[in-house]
């Protein structure tokens, strides 16, 4: 629930205590395989210690070693018997370092059908069937909402003044985020906004375009075939550190997967309401910019739809059986 460089330090004693507790449990009750899912700063250390105790270890969701902190690959080699990658391009990185890796595809690509019905999504959310709808997703963490939601709503207000037929939907990740968003929305009583509790996927499916924070939601929007603009801001110190460590050209997953600037990225100082408006207008007009994004999203979906659950279960079963070779 914490993200960044500086922010987790405030919770460090708690996080270390939890990790020690988990390690002691599995050291004393060794499983056939320990699978760490994501959270690499928490799980890789845990996996390394358990592996030293004779436990076979696997990790699902490769850390973004292709983007930053490439030195982590050495720790990964010590920590895991197998890396389960969600993206096809990641396995080559592990092969170069002699780490067994398997691309299993992305579970979201299996969950989300190739075609989603916008009208049905709007009906399910009790939204008006006609008119343009923009989904606003300023993130699931308090810090993200605090930084991004006011900017998103300023952009929405500018767009609405140009097109009063435009309406908006904002899914709140939980009750705390809903309370925060309700307070921020009080400054825009005239704006036609529907605030939802959860249901972010339905909100994006119902929309004509999406303005959202960088993160996994960008991939979800791509798999839903919804044109998007990605924006993000973080604390100045965290941004200063991150901008010096990141080695990839793109932040948004659709751009990383496409290998080009497919969707607009507005990061830190570039994430202004005016920039959001200028990049969203062509997408809401449903012209060539929107269609180009959608066509590329279709190709991304095909590449990631690999029956992730079945593939993961099969390779983990082989690892549990102590097979020497995992393919």
PDB file of N, CA, C and O in Angstrom, residues 43-73:
ATOM      1  N   UNK A  43       9.571  -9.544  -1.446  1.00  0.00           N
ATOM      2  CA  UNK A  43       9.609 -10.982  -1.715  1.00  0.00           C
ATOM      3  C   UNK A  43      10.977 -11.533  -2.074  1.00  0.00           C
ATOM      4  O   UNK A  43      11.300 -12.671  -1.710  1.00  0.00           O
ATOM      5  N   UNK A  44      11.798 -10.793  -2.793  1.00  0.00           N
ATOM      6  CA  UNK A  44      13.073 -11.358  -3.236  1.00  0.00           C
ATOM      7  C   UNK A  44      13.977 -11.699  -2.053  1.00  0.00           C
ATOM      8  O   UNK A  44      14.635 -12.744  -2.036  1.00  0.00           O
ATOM      9  N   UNK A  45      14.028 -10.838  -1.063  1.00  0.00           N
ATOM     10  CA  UNK A  45      14.819 -11.128   0.133  1.00  0.00           C
ATOM     11  C   UNK A  45      14.275 -12.363   0.843  1.00  0.00           C
ATOM     12  O   UNK A  45      15.037 -13.233   1.287  1.00  0.00           O
ATOM     13  N   UNK A  46      12.963 -12.444   0.927  1.00  0.00           N
ATOM     14  CA  UNK A  46      12.314 -13.590   1.555  1.00  0.00           C
ATOM     15  C   UNK A  46      12.606 -14.869   0.777  1.00  0.00           C
ATOM     16  O   UNK A  46      12.940 -15.915   1.348  1.00  0.00           O
ATOM     17  N   UNK A  47      12.510 -14.805  -0.541  1.00  0.00           N
ATOM     18  CA  UNK A  47      12.780 -15.973  -1.384  1.00  0.00           C
ATOM     19  C   UNK A  47      14.238 -16.424  -1.249  1.00  0.00           C
ATOM     20  O   UNK A  47      14.521 -17.631  -1.196  1.00  0.00           O
ATOM     21  N   UNK A  48      15.154 -15.463  -1.188  1.00  0.00           N
ATOM     22  CA  UNK A  48      16.561 -15.816  -1.061  1.00  0.00           C
ATOM     23  C   UNK A  48      16.830 -16.574   0.239  1.00  0.00           C
ATOM     24  O   UNK A  48      17.531 -17.581   0.256  1.00  0.00           O
ATOM     25  N   UNK A  49      16.248 -16.105   1.334  1.00  0.00           N
ATOM     26  CA  UNK A  49      16.461 -16.771   2.621  1.00  0.00           C
ATOM     27  C   UNK A  49      15.825 -18.156   2.646  1.00  0.00           C
ATOM     28  O   UNK A  49      16.394 -19.111   3.172  1.00  0.00           O
ATOM     29  N   UNK A  50      14.642 -18.286   2.067  1.00  0.00           N
ATOM     30  CA  UNK A  50      13.981 -19.589   2.035  1.00  0.00           C
ATOM     31  C   UNK A  50      14.731 -20.566   1.125  1.00  0.00           C
ATOM     32  O   UNK A  50      14.828 -21.756   1.425  1.00  0.00           O
ATOM     33  N   UNK A  51      15.272 -20.060   0.033  1.00  0.00           N
ATOM     34  CA  UNK A  51      16.026 -20.922  -0.874  1.00  0.00           C
ATOM     35  C   UNK A  51      17.261 -21.483  -0.182  1.00  0.00           C
ATOM     36  O   UNK A  51      17.646 -22.639  -0.392  1.00  0.00           O
ATOM     37  N   UNK A  52      17.883 -20.675   0.650  1.00  0.00           N
ATOM     38  CA  UNK A  52      19.028 -21.149   1.423  1.00  0.00           C
ATOM     39  C   UNK A  52      18.632 -22.272   2.388  1.00  0.00           C
ATOM     40  O   UNK A  52      19.464 -23.101   2.763  1.00  0.00           O
ATOM     41  N   UNK A  53      17.357 -22.271   2.779  1.00  0.00           N
ATOM     42  CA  UNK A  53      16.849 -23.314   3.684  1.00  0.00           C
ATOM     43  C   UNK A  53      16.401 -24.562   2.917  1.00  0.00           C
ATOM     44  O   UNK A  53      15.842 -25.496   3.517  1.00  0.00           O
ATOM     45  N   UNK A  54      16.584 -24.580   1.599  1.00  0.00           N
ATOM     46  CA  UNK A  54      16.227 -25.740   0.805  1.00  0.00           C
ATOM     47  C   UNK A  54      14.860 -25.697   0.170  1.00  0.00           C
ATOM     48  O   UNK A  54      14.415 -26.695  -0.411  1.00  0.00           O
ATOM     49  N   UNK A  55      14.170 -24.570   0.261  1.00  0.00           N
ATOM     50  CA  UNK A  55      12.834 -24.433  -0.338  1.00  0.00           C
ATOM     51  C   UNK A  55      12.979 -23.991  -1.793  1.00  0.00           C
ATOM     52  O   UNK A  55      13.729 -23.056  -2.099  1.00  0.00           O
ATOM     53  N   UNK A  56      12.290 -24.690  -2.714  1.00  0.00           N
ATOM     54  CA  UNK A  56      12.252 -24.244  -4.103  1.00  0.00           C
ATOM     55  C   UNK A  56      11.452 -22.936  -4.170  1.00  0.00           C
ATOM     56  O   UNK A  56      10.387 -22.818  -3.564  1.00  0.00           O
ATOM     57  N   UNK A  57      11.949 -21.966  -4.925  1.00  0.00           N
ATOM     58  CA  UNK A  57      11.299 -20.655  -4.961  1.00  0.00           C
ATOM     59  C   UNK A  57      11.021 -20.230  -6.395  1.00  0.00           C
ATOM     60  O   UNK A  57      11.800 -20.491  -7.313  1.00  0.00           O
ATOM     61  N   UNK A  58       9.893 -19.583  -6.566  1.00  0.00           N
ATOM     62  CA  UNK A  58       9.528 -18.975  -7.843  1.00  0.00           C
ATOM     63  C   UNK A  58       8.988 -17.581  -7.562  1.00  0.00           C
ATOM     64  O   UNK A  58       8.553 -17.282  -6.444  1.00  0.00           O
ATOM     65  N   UNK A  59       9.066 -16.756  -8.572  1.00  0.00           N
ATOM     66  CA  UNK A  59       8.554 -15.384  -8.421  1.00  0.00           C
ATOM     67  C   UNK A  59       7.694 -15.071  -9.637  1.00  0.00           C
ATOM     68  O   UNK A  59       8.111 -15.328 -10.778  1.00  0.00           O
ATOM     69  N   UNK A  60       6.527 -14.537  -9.392  1.00  0.00           N
ATOM     70  CA  UNK A  60       5.611 -14.188 -10.487  1.00  0.00           C
ATOM     71  C   UNK A  60       5.484 -12.671 -10.582  1.00  0.00           C
ATOM     72  O   UNK A  60       5.272 -11.999  -9.569  1.00  0.00           O
ATOM     73  N   UNK A  61       5.605 -12.168 -11.769  1.00  0.00           N
ATOM     74  CA  UNK A  61       5.657 -10.749 -12.151  1.00  0.00           C
ATOM     75  C   UNK A  61       7.111 -10.292 -12.028  1.00  0.00           C
ATOM     76  O   UNK A  61       7.606  -9.995 -10.934  1.00  0.00           O
ATOM     77  N   UNK A  62       7.780 -10.273 -13.127  1.00  0.00           N
ATOM     78  CA  UNK A  62       9.178  -9.873 -13.137  1.00  0.00           C
ATOM     79  C   UNK A  62       9.332  -8.438 -12.685  1.00  0.00           C
ATOM     80  O   UNK A  62       8.593  -7.552 -13.133  1.00  0.00           O
ATOM     81  N   UNK A  63      10.291  -8.157 -11.794  1.00  0.00           N
ATOM     82  CA  UNK A  63      10.610  -6.756 -11.518  1.00  0.00           C
ATOM     83  C   UNK A  63      11.016  -6.058 -12.817  1.00  0.00           C
ATOM     84  O   UNK A  63      11.511  -6.692 -13.744  1.00  0.00           O
ATOM     85  N   UNK A  64      10.838  -4.772 -12.862  1.00  0.00           N
ATOM     86  CA  UNK A  64      11.106  -4.021 -14.095  1.00  0.00           C
ATOM     87  C   UNK A  64      12.600  -3.766 -14.256  1.00  0.00           C
ATOM     88  O   UNK A  64      13.051  -2.613 -14.340  1.00  0.00           O
ATOM     89  N   UNK A  65      13.357  -4.855 -14.323  1.00  0.00           N
ATOM     90  CA  UNK A  65      14.811  -4.715 -14.467  1.00  0.00           C
ATOM     91  C   UNK A  65      15.181  -4.099 -15.807  1.00  0.00           C
ATOM     92  O   UNK A  65      16.280  -3.565 -15.983  1.00  0.00           O
ATOM     93  N   UNK A  66      14.283  -4.180 -16.781  1.00  0.00           N
ATOM     94  CA  UNK A  66      14.506  -3.571 -18.080  1.00  0.00           C
ATOM     95  C   UNK A  66      14.351  -2.048 -18.023  1.00  0.00           C
ATOM     96  O   UNK A  66      14.742  -1.343 -18.960  1.00  0.00           O
ATOM     97  N   UNK A  67      13.775  -1.544 -16.923  1.00  0.00           N
ATOM     98  CA  UNK A  67      13.520  -0.110 -16.808  1.00  0.00           C
ATOM     99  C   UNK A  67      14.473   0.574 -15.832  1.00  0.00           C
ATOM    100  O   UNK A  67      14.949   1.679 -16.094  1.00  0.00           O
ATOM    101  N   UNK A  68      14.737  -0.078 -14.706  1.00  0.00           N
ATOM    102  CA  UNK A  68      15.582   0.568 -13.710  1.00  0.00           C
ATOM    103  C   UNK A  68      16.086  -0.477 -12.707  1.00  0.00           C
ATOM    104  O   UNK A  68      15.560  -1.568 -12.616  1.00  0.00           O
ATOM    105  N   UNK A  69      17.144  -0.113 -12.011  1.00  0.00           N
ATOM    106  CA  UNK A  69      17.778  -0.986 -11.025  1.00  0.00           C
ATOM    107  C   UNK A  69      18.135  -2.350 -11.637  1.00  0.00           C
ATOM    108  O   UNK A  69      17.770  -3.406 -11.138  1.00  0.00           O
ATOM    109  N   UNK A  70      18.883  -2.299 -12.743  1.00  0.00           N
ATOM    110  CA  UNK A  70      19.262  -3.528 -13.432  1.00  0.00           C
ATOM    111  C   UNK A  70      20.099  -4.450 -12.550  1.00  0.00           C
ATOM    112  O   UNK A  70      20.135  -5.663 -12.764  1.00  0.00           O
ATOM    113  N   UNK A  71      20.786  -3.876 -11.566  1.00  0.00           N
ATOM    114  CA  UNK A  71      21.609  -4.684 -10.672  1.00  0.00           C
ATOM    115  C   UNK A  71      20.828  -5.711  -9.879  1.00  0.00           C
ATOM    116  O   UNK A  71      21.404  -6.663  -9.330  1.00  0.00           O
ATOM    117  N   UNK A  72      19.503  -5.565  -9.819  1.00  0.00           N
ATOM    118  CA  UNK A  72      18.672  -6.530  -9.091  1.00  0.00           C
ATOM    119  C   UNK A  72      18.735  -7.925  -9.704  1.00  0.00           C
ATOM    120  O   UNK A  72      18.379  -8.907  -9.049  1.00  0.00           O
ATOM    121  N   UNK A  73      19.165  -8.017 -10.957  1.00  0.00           N
ATOM    122  CA  UNK A  73      19.196  -9.316 -11.617  1.00  0.00           C
ATOM    123  C   UNK A  73      20.105 -10.288 -10.865  1.00  0.00           C
ATOM    124  O   UNK A  73      19.844 -11.497 -10.826  1.00  0.00           O
TER     125      UNK A  73
END
